[in-house]
Short mmCIF file of C-alpha atoms in Angstrom, two decimals:
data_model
loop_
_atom_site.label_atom_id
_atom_site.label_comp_id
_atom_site.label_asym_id
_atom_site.label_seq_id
_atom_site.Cartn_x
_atom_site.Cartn_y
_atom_site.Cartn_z
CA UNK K 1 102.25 106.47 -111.53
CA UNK K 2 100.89 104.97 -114.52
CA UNK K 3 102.37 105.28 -118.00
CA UNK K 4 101.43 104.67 -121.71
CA UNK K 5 104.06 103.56 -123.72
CA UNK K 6 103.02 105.42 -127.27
CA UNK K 7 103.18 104.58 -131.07
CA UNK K 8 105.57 106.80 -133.03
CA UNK K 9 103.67 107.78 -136.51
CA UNK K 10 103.31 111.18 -138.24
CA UNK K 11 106.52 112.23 -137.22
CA UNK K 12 105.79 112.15 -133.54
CA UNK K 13 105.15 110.05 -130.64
CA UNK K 14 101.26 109.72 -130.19
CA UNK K 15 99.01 108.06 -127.56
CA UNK K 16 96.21 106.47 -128.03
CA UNK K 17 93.00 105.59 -126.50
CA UNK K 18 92.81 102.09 -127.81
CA UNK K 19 95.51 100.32 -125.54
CA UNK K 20 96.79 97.43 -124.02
CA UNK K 21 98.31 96.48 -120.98
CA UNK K 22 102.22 96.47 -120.39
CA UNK K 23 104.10 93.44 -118.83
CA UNK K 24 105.54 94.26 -115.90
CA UNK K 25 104.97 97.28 -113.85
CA UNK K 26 101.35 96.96 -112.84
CA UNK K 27 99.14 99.94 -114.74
CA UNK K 28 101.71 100.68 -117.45
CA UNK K 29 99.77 100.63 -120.77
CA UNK K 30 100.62 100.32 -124.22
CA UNK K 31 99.00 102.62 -126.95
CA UNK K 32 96.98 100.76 -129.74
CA UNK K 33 97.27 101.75 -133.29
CA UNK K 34 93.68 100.95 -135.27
CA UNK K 35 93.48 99.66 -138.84
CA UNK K 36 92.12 102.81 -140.13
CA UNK K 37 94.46 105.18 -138.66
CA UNK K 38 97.62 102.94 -139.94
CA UNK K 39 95.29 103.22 -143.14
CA UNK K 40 94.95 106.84 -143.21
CA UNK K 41 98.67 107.02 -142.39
CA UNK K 42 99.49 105.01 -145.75
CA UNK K 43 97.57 107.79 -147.83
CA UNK K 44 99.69 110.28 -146.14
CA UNK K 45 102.81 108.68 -147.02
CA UNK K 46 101.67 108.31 -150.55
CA UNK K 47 101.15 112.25 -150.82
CA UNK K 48 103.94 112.99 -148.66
CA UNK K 49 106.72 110.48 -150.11
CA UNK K 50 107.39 112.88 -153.10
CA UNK K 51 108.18 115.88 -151.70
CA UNK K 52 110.28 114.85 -148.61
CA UNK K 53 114.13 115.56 -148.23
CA UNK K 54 116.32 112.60 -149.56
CA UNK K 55 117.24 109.79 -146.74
CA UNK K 56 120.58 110.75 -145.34
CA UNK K 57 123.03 109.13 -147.59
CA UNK K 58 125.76 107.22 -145.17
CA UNK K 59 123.10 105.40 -143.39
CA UNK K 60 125.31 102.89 -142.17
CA UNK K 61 127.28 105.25 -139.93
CA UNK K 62 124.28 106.71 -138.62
CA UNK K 63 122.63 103.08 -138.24
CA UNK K 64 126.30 102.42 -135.72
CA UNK K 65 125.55 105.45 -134.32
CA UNK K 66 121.74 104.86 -133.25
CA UNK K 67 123.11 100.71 -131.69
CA UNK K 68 125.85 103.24 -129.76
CA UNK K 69 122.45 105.01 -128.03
CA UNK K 70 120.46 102.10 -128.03
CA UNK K 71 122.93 100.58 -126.22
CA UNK K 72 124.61 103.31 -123.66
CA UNK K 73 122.62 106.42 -124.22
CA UNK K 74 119.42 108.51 -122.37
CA UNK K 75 116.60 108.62 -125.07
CA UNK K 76 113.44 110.16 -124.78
CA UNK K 77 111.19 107.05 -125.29
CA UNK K 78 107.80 108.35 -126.37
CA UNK K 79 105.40 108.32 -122.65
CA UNK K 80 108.09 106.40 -120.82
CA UNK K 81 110.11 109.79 -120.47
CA UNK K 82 114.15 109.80 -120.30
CA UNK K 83 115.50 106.39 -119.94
CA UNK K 84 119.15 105.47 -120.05
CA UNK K 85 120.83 102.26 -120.89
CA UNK K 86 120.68 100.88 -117.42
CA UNK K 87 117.42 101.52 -116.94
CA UNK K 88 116.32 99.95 -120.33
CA UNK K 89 117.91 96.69 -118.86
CA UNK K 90 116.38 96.84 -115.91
CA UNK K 91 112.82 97.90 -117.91
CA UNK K 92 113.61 94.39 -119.93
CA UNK K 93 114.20 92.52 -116.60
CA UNK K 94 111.15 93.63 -115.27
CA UNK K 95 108.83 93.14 -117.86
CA UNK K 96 110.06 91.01 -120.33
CA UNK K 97 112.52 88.52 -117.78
CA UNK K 98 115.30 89.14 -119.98
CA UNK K 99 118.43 89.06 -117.86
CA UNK K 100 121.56 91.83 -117.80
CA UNK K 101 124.10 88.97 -119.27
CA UNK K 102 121.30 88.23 -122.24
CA UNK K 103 120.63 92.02 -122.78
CA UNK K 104 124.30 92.64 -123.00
CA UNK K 105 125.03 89.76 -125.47
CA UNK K 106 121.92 90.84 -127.60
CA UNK K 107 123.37 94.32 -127.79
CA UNK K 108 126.70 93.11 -129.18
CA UNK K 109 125.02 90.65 -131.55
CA UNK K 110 123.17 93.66 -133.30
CA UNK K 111 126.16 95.21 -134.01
CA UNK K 112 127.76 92.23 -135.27
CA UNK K 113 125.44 91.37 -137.65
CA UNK K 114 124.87 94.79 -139.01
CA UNK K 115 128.88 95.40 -139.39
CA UNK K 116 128.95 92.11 -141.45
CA UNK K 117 126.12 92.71 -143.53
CA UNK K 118 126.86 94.15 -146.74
CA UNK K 119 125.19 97.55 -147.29
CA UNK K 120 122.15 97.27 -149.43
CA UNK K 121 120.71 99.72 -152.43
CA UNK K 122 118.08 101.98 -151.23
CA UNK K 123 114.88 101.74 -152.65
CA UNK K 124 111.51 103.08 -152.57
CA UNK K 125 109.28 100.71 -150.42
CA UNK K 126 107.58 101.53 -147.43
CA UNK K 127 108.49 98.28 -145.44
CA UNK K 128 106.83 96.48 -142.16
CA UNK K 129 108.62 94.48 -140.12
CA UNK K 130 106.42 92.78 -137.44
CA UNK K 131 108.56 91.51 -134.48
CA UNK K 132 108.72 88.24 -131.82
CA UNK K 133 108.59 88.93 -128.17
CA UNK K 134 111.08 85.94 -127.57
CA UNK K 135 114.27 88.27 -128.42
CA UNK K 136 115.14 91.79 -129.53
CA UNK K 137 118.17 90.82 -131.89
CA UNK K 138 115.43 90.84 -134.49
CA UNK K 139 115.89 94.45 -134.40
CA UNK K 140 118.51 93.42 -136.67
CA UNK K 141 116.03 93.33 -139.36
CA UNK K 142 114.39 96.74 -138.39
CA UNK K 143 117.89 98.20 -139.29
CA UNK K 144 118.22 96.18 -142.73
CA UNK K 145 115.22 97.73 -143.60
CA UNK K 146 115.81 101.17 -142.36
CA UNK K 147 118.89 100.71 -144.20
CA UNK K 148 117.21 99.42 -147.30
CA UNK K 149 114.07 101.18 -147.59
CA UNK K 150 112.14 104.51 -147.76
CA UNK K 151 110.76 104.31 -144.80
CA UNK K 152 109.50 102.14 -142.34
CA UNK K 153 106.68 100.46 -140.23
CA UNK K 154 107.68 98.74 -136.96
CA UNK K 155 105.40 96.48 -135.27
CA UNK K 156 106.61 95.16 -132.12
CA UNK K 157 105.46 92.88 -129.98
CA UNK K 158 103.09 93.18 -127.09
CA UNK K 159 104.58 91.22 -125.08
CA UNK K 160 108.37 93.18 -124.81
CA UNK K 161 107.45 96.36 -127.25
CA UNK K 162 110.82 98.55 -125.10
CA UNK K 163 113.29 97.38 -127.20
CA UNK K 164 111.54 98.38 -130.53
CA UNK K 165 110.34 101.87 -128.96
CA UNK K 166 114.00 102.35 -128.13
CA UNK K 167 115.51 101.50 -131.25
CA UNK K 168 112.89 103.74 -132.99
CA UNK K 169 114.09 106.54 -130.06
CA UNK K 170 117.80 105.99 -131.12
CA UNK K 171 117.18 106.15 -134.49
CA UNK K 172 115.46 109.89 -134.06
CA UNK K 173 118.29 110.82 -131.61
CA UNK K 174 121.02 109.80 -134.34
CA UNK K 175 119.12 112.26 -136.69
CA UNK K 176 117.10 109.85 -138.75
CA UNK K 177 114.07 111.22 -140.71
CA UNK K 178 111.29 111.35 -138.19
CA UNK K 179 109.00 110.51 -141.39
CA UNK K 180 110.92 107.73 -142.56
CA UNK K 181 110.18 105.66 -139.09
CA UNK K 182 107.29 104.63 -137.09
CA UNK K 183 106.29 102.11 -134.25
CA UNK K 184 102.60 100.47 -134.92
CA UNK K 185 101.55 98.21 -132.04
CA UNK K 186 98.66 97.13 -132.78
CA UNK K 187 96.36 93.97 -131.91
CA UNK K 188 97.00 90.85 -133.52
CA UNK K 189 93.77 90.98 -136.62
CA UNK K 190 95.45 94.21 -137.67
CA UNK K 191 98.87 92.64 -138.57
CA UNK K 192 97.21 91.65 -141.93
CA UNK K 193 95.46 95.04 -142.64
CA UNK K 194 99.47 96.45 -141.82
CA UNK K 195 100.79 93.87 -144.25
CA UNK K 196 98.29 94.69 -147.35
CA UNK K 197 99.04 98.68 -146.32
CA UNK K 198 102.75 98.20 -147.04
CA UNK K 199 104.97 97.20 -149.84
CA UNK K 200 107.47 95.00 -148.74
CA UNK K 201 107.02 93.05 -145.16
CA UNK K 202 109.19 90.88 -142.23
CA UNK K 203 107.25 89.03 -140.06
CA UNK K 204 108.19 86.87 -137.44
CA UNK K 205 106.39 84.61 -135.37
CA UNK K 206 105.81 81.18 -134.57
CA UNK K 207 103.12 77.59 -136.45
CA UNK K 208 100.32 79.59 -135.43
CA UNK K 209 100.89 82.67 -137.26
CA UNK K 210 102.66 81.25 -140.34
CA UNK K 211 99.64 79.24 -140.57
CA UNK K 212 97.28 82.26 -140.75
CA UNK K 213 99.18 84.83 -142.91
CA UNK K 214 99.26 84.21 -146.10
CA UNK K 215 102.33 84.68 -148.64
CA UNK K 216 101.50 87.89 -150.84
CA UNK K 217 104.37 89.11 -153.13
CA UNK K 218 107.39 90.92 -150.90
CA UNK K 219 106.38 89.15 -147.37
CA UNK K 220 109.38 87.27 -145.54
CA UNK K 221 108.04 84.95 -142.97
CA UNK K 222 110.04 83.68 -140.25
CA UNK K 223 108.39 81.17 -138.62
CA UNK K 224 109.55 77.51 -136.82
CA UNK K 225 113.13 76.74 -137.47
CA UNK K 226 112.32 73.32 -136.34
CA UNK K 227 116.35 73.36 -136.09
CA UNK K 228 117.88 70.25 -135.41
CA UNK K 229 121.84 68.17 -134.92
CA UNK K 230 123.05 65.66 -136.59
CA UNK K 231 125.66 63.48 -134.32
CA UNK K 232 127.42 60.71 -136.23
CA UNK K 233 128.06 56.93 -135.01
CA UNK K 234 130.86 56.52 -133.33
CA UNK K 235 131.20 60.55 -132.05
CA UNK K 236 132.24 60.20 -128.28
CA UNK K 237 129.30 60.69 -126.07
CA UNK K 238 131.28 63.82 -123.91
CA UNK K 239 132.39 65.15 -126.93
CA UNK K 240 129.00 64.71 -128.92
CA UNK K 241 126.92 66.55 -125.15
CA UNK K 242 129.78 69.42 -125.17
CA UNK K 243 128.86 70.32 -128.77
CA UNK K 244 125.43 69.95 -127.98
CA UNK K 245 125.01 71.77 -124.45
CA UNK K 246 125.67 75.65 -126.14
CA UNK K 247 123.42 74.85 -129.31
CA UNK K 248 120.71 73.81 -126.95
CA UNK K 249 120.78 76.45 -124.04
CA UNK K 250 122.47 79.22 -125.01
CA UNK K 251 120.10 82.70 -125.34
CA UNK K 252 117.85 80.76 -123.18
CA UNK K 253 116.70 78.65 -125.92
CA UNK K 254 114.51 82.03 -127.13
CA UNK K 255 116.02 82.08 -130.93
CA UNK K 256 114.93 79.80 -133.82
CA UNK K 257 118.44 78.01 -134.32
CA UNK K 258 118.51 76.76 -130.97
CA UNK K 259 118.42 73.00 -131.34
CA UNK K 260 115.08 71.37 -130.40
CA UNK K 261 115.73 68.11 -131.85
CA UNK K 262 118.93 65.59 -131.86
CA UNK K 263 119.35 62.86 -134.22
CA UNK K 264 121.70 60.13 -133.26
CA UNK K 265 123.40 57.71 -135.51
CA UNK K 266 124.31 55.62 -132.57
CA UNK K 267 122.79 54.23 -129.22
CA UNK K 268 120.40 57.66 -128.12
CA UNK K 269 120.56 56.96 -124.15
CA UNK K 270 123.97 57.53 -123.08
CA UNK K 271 123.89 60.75 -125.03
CA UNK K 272 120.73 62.00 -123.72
CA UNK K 273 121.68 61.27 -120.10
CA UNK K 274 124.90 62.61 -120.39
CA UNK K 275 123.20 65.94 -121.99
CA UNK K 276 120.28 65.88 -119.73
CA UNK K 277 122.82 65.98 -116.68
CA UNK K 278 124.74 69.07 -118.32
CA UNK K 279 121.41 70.74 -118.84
CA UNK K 280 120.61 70.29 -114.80
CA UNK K 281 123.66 71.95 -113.78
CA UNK K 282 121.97 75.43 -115.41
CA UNK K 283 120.58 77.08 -112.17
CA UNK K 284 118.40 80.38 -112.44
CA UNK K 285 119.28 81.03 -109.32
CA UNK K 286 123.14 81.72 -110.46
CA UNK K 287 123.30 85.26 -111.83
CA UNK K 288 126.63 84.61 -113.36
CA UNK K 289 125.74 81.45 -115.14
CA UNK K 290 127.28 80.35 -118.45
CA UNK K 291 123.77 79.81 -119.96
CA UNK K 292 121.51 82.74 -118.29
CA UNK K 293 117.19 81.85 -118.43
CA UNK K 294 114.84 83.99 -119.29
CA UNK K 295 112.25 84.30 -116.58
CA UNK K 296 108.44 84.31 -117.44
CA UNK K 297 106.21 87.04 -116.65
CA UNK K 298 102.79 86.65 -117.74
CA UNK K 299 101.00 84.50 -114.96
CA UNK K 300 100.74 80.69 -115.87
CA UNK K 301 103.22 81.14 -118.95
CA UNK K 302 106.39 78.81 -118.07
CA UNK K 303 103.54 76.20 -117.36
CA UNK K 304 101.94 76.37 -120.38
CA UNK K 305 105.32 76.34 -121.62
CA UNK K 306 106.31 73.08 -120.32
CA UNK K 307 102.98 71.33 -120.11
CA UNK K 308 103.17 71.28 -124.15
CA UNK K 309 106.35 69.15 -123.72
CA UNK K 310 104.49 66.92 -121.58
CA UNK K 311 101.70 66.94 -123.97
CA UNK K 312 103.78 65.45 -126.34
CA UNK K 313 105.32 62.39 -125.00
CA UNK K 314 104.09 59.00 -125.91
CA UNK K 315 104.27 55.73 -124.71
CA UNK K 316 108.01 54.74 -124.23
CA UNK K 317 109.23 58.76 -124.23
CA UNK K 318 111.30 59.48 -120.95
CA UNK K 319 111.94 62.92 -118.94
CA UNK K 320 115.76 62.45 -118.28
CA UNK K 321 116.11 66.46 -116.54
CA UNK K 322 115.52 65.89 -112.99
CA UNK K 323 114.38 69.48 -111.77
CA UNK K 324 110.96 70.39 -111.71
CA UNK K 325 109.01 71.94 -114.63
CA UNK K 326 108.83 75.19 -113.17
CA UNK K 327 110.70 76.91 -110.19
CA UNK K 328 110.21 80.20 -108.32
CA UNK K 329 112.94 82.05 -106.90
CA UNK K 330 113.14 85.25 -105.52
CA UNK K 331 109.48 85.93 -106.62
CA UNK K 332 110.82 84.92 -110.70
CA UNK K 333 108.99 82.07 -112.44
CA UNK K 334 111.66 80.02 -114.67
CA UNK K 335 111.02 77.05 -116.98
CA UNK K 336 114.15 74.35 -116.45
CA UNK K 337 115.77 73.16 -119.44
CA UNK K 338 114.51 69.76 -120.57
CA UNK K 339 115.50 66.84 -122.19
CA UNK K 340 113.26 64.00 -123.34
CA UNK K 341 114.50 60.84 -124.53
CA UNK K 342 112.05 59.33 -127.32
CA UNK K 343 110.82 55.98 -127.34
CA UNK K 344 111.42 53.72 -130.83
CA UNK K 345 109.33 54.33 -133.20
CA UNK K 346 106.97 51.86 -135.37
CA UNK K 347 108.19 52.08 -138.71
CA UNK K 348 105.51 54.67 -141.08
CA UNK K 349 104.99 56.13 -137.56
CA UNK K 350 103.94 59.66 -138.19
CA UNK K 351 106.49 61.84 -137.18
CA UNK K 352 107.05 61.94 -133.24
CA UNK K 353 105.06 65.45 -132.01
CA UNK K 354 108.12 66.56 -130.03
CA UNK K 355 110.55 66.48 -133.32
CA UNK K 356 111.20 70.62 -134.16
CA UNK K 357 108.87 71.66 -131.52
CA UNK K 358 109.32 75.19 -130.28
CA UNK K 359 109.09 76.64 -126.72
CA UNK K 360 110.58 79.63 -125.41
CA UNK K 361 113.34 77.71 -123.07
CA UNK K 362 116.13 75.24 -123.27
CA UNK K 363 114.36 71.75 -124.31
CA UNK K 364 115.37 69.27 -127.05
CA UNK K 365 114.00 66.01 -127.92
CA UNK K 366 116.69 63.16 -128.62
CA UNK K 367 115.88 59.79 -131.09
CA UNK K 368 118.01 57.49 -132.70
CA UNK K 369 117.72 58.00 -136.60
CA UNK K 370 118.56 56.12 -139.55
CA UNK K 371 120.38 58.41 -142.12
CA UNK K 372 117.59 58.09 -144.65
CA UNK K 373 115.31 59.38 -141.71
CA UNK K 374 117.70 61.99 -140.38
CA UNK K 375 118.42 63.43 -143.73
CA UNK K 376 114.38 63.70 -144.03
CA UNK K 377 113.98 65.79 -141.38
CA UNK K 378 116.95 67.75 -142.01
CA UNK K 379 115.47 68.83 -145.30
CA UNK K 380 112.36 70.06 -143.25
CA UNK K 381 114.82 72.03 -141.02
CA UNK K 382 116.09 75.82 -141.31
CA UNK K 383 118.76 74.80 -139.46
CA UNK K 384 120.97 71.67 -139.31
CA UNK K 385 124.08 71.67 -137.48
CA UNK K 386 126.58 68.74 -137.93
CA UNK K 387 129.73 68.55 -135.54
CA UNK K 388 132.84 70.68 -136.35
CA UNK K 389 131.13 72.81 -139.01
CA UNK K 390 128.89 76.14 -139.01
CA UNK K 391 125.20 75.59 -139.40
CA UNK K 392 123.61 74.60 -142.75
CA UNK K 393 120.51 77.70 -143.51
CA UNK K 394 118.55 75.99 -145.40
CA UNK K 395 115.75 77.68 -147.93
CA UNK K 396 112.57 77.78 -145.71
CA UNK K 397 110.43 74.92 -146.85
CA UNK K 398 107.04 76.81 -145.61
#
């Protein structure tokens, strides 16, 4: 039986007859909400602001209480009908590849972050936050802002849109304000008619996107992390790949702060072959694996994926990961982790293509670096991690 996933606006969970096809389950559809319904929407809120009941006033205990559902509970997800926590895993595996040990960590990493943020002031901005498909701890930010704001606009991706829909169906079923919350998919041209609607705005996504939004007042753009590691001469090449192997492959290399990039003080080789052997022992095929992957589902994805590594080489740049690209097992699609050892580089060499690029699996690029060249690129980075100490967030140079 085919179902439509719907948007959540007015109060109420609404179809659509503008919509888009689900991943996953073959006929599922995802309702569409047009620019000039989300427009009429923001004159309602305007007239309606006003007069509404004041937000509940511990929001953090109800925030705790809507991750408890999220996590465990059945929810009436708008179209989808009851759904409890097991099947919203197995909903994620389907559609999205997203595997029971990831969804479980992801869970508990919401939490976290939420318990150890300090609780904001409320204001009176009606905020957007427009999510990634590559991982639903940005939820986190739907809750800041929930937390923070009004009320608030949630765009989630098209390519895994459950995770929002159910966060926006715990939220009601922890007794949020149904007016204070909605879920907007929408096409991509409408994300900037959603930003220019709202007040304040989150928006993640990757070069592409932070190259065509611009930077009004109140938008937060997450884009590249281009996050690299710094590994000192003389570091022990085993010690130096064990430090290395987690940054690299753990959450399936979906977030921005997993390392793409490694910057080596000392000779590059033995660490990249001793790294690029670690990274071949991480088998999609083993369900209780340390380091879990993310299987693809769109048709032709984990290629593209790893084609734009190959893309990238030059001259001189060596594959050291020995498994193919791509594998299929049990039906699944994976991309293998990768490692690529770069060639020298001519000095005033523009900087190598593969440095800080992004795909959604395990891959880093390792070069031997001067200091003065390392400490370049580090100031390009959100992230820099440096051995025995916590990562370095750096301001956002875009």
């Amino acid at each position: 039986m085919t179902r439509l996933l719907h948007a959540f606006r007015r109060g109420r969970w609404t179809p659509s007859l503008d919509t888009a096809p689900l991943p996953g389950r073959a006929g599922d559809r995802l309702a569409l909400v047009p620019e000039i319904v989300a427009a009429a929407d923001r004159r309602r809120w305007d007239g309606l602001a006003p007069g509404l009941p004041p937000a509940p006033d511990r929001r953090r205990e109800l925030l705790l209480d809507a991750l408890d559902l999220f996590e465990h509970g059945t929810l009436d997800v708008g179209g989808l009908g009851p759904q409890s926590g097991a099947e919203f895993r197995d909903a994620l595996w389907e559609s999205a590849g997203i595997p029971g040990p990831l969804a479980e960590r992801w869970c508990g990493m919401l939490r976290t972050t939420l318990e150890a943020r300090p609780e904001p002031s409320p204001d009176r901005a009606l905020a957007l936050v427009s999510l990634p498909g590559n991982t639903f701890t940005c939820l986190e930010t739907v809750l800041e802002q929930v937390e923070r704001s009004a009320a608030v606009w949630v765009r989630p991706s098209r390519r895994e849109p459950l995770s929002a829909a159910r966060l926006v169906a715990a939220l009601l079923a922890a007794g949020w304000p149904p007016e204070r919350v909605s879920l907007y998919p929408t096409a991509q041209p409408v994300l900037r008619g959603l930003i220019r609607l709202t007040d304040r705005h989150v928006v993640y996504g990757g070069s592409a996107l932070a190259a065509a939004v611009r930077t009004p007042a109140g938008l937060t753009l997450h884009g590249p992390g281009r996050a690299c590691a710094l590994v000192p001469a003389g570091m022990a090449t085993a010690a130096a790949a064990d430090w290395l192997l987690p940054l690299i492959a753990a959450d399936s290399g979906r977030f921005c702060s997993n390392v793409r990039t490694v910057l080596t003080a000392g000779p590059a080789e033995p660490l990249a072959r001793a790294l690029a052997a670690a990274l071949d022992t991480i088998d999609p095929r083993t369900t209780d694996s340390t380091w879990p992957l993310t299987a693809f589902r769109e048709p032709g994805a984990a290629e593209r994926a790893t084609r734009s590594v190959a893309e990238r080489m030059r001259p001189g740049d060596r594959l050291l990961t020995r498994r193919p690209p791509v594998v299929v097992t049990g039906g699944d699609t994976y991309a293998t982790p990768h490692l690529v050892l770069t060639g020298d580089q001519p000095p005033g060499a523009p900087e190598h293509p593969l440095l800080g690029h992004e795909v959604p699996f395990p891959f880093a690029a390792v070069a031997r670096a001067t200091a003065p060249a390392a400490e370049a690129l580090a100031a390009r980075s959100l992230f820099v991690f440096r051995p025995w100490s916590a990562a370095a967030v750096r301001r956002d140079p875009r």
